[in-house]
Short mmCIF file of C-alpha atoms in Angstrom, two decimals:
data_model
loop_
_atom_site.label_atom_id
_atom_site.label_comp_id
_atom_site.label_asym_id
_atom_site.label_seq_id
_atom_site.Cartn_x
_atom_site.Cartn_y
_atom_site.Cartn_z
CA UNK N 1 17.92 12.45 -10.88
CA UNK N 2 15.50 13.24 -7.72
CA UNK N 3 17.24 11.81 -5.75
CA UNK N 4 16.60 11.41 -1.63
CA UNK N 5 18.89 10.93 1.25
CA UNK N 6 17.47 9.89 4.58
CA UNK N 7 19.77 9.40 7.58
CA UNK N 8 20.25 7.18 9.75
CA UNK N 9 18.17 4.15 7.94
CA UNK N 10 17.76 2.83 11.34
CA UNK N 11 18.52 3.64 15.01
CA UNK N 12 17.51 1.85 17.94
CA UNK N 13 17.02 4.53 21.34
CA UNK N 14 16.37 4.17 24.60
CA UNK N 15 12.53 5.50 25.93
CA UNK N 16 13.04 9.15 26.71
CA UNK N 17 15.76 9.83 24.59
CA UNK N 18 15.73 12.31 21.59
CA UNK N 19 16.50 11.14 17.71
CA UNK N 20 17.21 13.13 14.90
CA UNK N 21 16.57 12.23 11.17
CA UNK N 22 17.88 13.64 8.38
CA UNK N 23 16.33 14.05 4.71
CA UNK N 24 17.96 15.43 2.23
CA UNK N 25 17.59 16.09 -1.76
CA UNK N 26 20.59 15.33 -3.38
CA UNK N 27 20.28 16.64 -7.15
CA UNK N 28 17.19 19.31 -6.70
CA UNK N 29 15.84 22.33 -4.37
CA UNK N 30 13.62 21.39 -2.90
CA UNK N 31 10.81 24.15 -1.81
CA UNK N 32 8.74 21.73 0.48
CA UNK N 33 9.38 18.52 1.81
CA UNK N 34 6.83 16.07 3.99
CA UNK N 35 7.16 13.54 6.69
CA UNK N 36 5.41 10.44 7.06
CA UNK N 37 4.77 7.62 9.58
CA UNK N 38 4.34 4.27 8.63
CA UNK N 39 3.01 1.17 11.07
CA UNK N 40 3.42 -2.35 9.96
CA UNK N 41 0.93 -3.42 7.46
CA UNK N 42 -0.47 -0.08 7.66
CA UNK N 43 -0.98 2.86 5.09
CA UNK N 44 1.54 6.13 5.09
CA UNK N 45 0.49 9.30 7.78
CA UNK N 46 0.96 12.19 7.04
CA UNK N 47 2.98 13.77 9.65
CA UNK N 48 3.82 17.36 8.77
CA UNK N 49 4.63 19.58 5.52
CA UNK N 50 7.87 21.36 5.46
CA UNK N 51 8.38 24.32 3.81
CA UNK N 52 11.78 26.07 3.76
CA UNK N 53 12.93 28.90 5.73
CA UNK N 54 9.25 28.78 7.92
CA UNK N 55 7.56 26.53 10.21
CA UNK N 56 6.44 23.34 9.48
CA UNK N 57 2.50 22.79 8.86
CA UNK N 58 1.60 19.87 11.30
CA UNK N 59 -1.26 17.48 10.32
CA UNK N 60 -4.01 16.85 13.23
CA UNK N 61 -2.89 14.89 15.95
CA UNK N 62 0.52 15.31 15.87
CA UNK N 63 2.19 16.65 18.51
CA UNK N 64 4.80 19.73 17.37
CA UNK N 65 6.53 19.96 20.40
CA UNK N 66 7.32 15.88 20.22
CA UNK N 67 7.90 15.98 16.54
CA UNK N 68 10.33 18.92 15.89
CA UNK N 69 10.85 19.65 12.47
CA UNK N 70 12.99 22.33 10.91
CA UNK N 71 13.75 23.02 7.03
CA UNK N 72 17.06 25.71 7.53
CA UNK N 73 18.02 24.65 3.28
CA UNK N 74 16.74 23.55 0.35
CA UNK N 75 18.25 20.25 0.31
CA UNK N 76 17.86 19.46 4.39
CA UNK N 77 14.98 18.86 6.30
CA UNK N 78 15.25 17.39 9.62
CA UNK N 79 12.55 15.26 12.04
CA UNK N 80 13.82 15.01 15.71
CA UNK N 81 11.75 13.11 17.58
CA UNK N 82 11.83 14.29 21.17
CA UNK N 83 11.65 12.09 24.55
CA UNK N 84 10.67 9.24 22.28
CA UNK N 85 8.78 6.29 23.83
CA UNK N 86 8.21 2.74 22.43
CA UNK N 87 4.89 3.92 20.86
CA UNK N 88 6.72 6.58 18.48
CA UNK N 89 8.29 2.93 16.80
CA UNK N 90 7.36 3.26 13.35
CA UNK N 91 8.92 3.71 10.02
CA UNK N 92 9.47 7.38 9.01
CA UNK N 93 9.64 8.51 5.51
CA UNK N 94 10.50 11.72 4.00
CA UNK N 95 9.69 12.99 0.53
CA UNK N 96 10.69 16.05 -1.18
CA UNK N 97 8.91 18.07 -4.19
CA UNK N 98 10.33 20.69 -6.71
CA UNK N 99 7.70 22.42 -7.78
CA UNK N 100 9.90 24.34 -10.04
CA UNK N 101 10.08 20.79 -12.48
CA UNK N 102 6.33 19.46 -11.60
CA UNK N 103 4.34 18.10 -8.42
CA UNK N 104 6.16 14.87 -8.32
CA UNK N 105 7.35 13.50 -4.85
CA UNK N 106 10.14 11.45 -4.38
CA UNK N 107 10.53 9.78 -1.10
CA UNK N 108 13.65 9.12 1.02
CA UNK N 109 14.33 5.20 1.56
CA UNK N 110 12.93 5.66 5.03
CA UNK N 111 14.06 5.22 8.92
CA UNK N 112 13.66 2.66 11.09
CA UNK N 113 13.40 3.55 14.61
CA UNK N 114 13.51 1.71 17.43
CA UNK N 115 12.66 2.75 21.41
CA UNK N 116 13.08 0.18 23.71
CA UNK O 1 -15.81 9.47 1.59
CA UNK O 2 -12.27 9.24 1.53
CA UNK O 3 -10.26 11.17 -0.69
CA UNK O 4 -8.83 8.23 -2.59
CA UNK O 5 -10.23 4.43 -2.59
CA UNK O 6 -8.43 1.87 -4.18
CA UNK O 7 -9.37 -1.98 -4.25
CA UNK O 8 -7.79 -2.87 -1.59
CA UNK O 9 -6.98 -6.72 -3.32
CA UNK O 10 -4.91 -8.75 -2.63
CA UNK O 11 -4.50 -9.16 -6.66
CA UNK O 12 -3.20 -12.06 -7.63
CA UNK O 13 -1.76 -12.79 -11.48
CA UNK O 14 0.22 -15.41 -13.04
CA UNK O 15 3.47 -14.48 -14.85
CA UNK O 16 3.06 -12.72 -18.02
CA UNK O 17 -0.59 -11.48 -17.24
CA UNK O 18 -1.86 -8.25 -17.42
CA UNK O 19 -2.41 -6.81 -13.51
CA UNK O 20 -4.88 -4.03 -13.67
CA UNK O 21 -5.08 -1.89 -10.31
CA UNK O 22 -7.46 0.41 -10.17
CA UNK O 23 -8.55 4.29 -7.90
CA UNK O 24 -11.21 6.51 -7.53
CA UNK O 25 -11.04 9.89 -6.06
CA UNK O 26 -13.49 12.47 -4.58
CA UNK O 27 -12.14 15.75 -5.23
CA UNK O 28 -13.15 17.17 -8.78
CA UNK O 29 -10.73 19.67 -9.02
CA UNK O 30 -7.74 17.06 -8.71
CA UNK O 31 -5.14 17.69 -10.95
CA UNK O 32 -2.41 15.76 -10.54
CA UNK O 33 -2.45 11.92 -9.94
CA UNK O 34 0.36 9.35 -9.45
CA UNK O 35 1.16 5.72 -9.19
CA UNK O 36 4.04 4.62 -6.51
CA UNK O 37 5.12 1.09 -5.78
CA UNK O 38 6.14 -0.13 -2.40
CA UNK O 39 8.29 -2.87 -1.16
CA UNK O 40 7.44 -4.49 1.92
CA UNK O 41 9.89 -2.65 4.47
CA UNK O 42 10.87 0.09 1.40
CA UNK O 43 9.82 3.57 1.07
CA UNK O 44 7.57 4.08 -1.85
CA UNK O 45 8.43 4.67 -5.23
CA UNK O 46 6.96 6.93 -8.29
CA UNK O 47 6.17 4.48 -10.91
CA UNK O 48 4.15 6.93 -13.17
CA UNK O 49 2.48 10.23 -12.98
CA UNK O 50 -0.64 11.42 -15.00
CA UNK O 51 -2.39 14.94 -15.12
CA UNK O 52 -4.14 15.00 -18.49
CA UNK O 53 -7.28 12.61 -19.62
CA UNK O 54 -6.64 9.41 -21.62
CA UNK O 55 -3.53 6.82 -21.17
CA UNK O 56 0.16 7.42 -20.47
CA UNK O 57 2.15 4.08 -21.23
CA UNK O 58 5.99 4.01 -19.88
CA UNK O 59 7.18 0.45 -20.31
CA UNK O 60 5.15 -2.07 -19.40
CA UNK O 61 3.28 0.10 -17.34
CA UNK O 62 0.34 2.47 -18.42
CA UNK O 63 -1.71 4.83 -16.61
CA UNK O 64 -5.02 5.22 -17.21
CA UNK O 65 -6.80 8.72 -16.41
CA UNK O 66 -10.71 9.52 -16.38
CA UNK O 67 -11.44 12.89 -14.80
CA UNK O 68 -14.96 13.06 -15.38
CA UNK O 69 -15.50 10.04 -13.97
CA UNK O 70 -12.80 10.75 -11.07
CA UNK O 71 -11.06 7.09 -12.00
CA UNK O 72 -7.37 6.56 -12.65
CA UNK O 73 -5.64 3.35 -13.50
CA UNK O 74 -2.53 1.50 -14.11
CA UNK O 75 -2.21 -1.70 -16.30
CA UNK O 76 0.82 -4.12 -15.26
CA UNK O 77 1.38 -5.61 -18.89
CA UNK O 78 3.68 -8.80 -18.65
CA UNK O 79 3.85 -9.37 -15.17
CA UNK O 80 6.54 -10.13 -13.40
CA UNK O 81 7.39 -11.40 -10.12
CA UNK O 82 9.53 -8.42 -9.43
CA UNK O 83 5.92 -6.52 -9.63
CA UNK O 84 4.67 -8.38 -6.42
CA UNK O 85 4.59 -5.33 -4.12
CA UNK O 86 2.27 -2.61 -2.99
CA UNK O 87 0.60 0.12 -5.40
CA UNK O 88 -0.18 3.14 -4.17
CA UNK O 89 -2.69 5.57 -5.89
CA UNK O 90 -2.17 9.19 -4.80
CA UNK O 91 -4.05 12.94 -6.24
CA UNK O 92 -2.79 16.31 -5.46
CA UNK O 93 -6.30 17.81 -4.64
CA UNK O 94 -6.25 21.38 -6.28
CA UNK O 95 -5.57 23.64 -3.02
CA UNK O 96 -3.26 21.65 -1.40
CA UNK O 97 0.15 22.95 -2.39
CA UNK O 98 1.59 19.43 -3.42
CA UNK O 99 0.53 17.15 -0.45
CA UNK O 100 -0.18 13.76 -1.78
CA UNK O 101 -3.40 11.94 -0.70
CA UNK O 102 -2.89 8.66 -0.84
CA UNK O 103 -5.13 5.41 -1.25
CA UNK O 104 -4.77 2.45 1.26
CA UNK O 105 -2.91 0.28 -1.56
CA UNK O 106 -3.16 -2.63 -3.66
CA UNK O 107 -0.97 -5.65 -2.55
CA UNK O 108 -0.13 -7.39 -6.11
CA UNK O 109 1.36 -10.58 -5.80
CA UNK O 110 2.29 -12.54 -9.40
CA UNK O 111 2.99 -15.84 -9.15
CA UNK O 112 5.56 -17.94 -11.34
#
């Protein structure tokens, strides 16, 4: 069980283009999922919290008009990154709670994205 | 302060030794606490949770938790080279609605 989808698990985009990412639970609801960003050799950021059916709590310093994020089930979340530029390369990682079993957080396998 | 410090290693064990990893954190009214292994170029993964005081064991793995003294630790009994990764220590602080504050890591490498 807890189980998390993330797709694509890497996409490569031209600068100035727009990317979606998926994240979804597979076996649970779940109430509240979270984004992360992850540089090489570097620790996980938290990017936003996602709460379904209301907007997503950003984390300072990210911008919420580059990073849309929008949590319309409890089983999807979704991270588009808009006009992306080759300084929004990073790994991004989604995890997903159900707070109706405990606090654990299970994360997604990750996405690697690209802008060249 | 930062929320949660762990030794930042590298840790380095031969096979079949006990790895010990270890995290302090700086909110009292933590409550939840959790161990996750990463794979270079992997997402992380939940290895073992703890809430209450005193030792969890799953495995060869045991969590260690010490609230009064804000310390939690995991023991890698056995090690194996398949451990050589990343540990992560990470507390739910007690108004934060689930977010996960995470350490910097411990990169464990165990040799053959």
């Amino acid at each position: 069980g807890a189980v998390v989808s993330q797709h694509p698990s890497w996409v490569i985009c031209k600068s100035g283009t727009s990317v979606k990412i998926e994240c979804r639970s597979l076996d649970f609801q779940a109430t509240t999922m979270f984004w992360y960003r992850q540089f090489p050799k570097q620790s996980l950021m938290l990017m936003a919290t996602s709460n379904e059916g209301s907007k997503a709590t950003y984390e300072q310093g990210v911008e919420k008009d580059k990073f849309l994020i929008n949590h319309a089930s409890l089983t999807l979340s979704t991270l588009t990154v808009t006009s992306a530029h080759p300084e929004d390369s990073s790994f991004y990682i989604c995890s997903a709670v159900d707070r109706a079993l405990s606090y654990e957080q299970y994360f997604g396998p990750g996405t690697r994205l690209t802008v060249t | 302060q930062k929320e949660v410090e762990q030794n930042s290693g590298p840790l380095s064990v031969p096979e079949g030794a006990i790895a010990s990893l270890n995290c302090t954190y700086s909110d009292r009214v933590s409550q939840s606490f959790f161990w996750y292994r990463q794979y270079s170029g992997k997402s992380p993964e939940l290895i073992m949770s703890i809430y209450s005081n005193g030792d969890k064991e799953d495995g060869r793995f045991t969590a260690q938790l010490n609230k009064a003294s804000q310390y939690v630790s995991l023991l890698i009994r056995d090690s194996q080279p398949s451990d050589s990764a990343t540990y992560l220590c990470a507390v739910i602080k007690g108004s934060t609605l689930g977010r996960l504050y995470f350490g910097r890591g411990t990169q464990l490498t165990v040799w053959p």
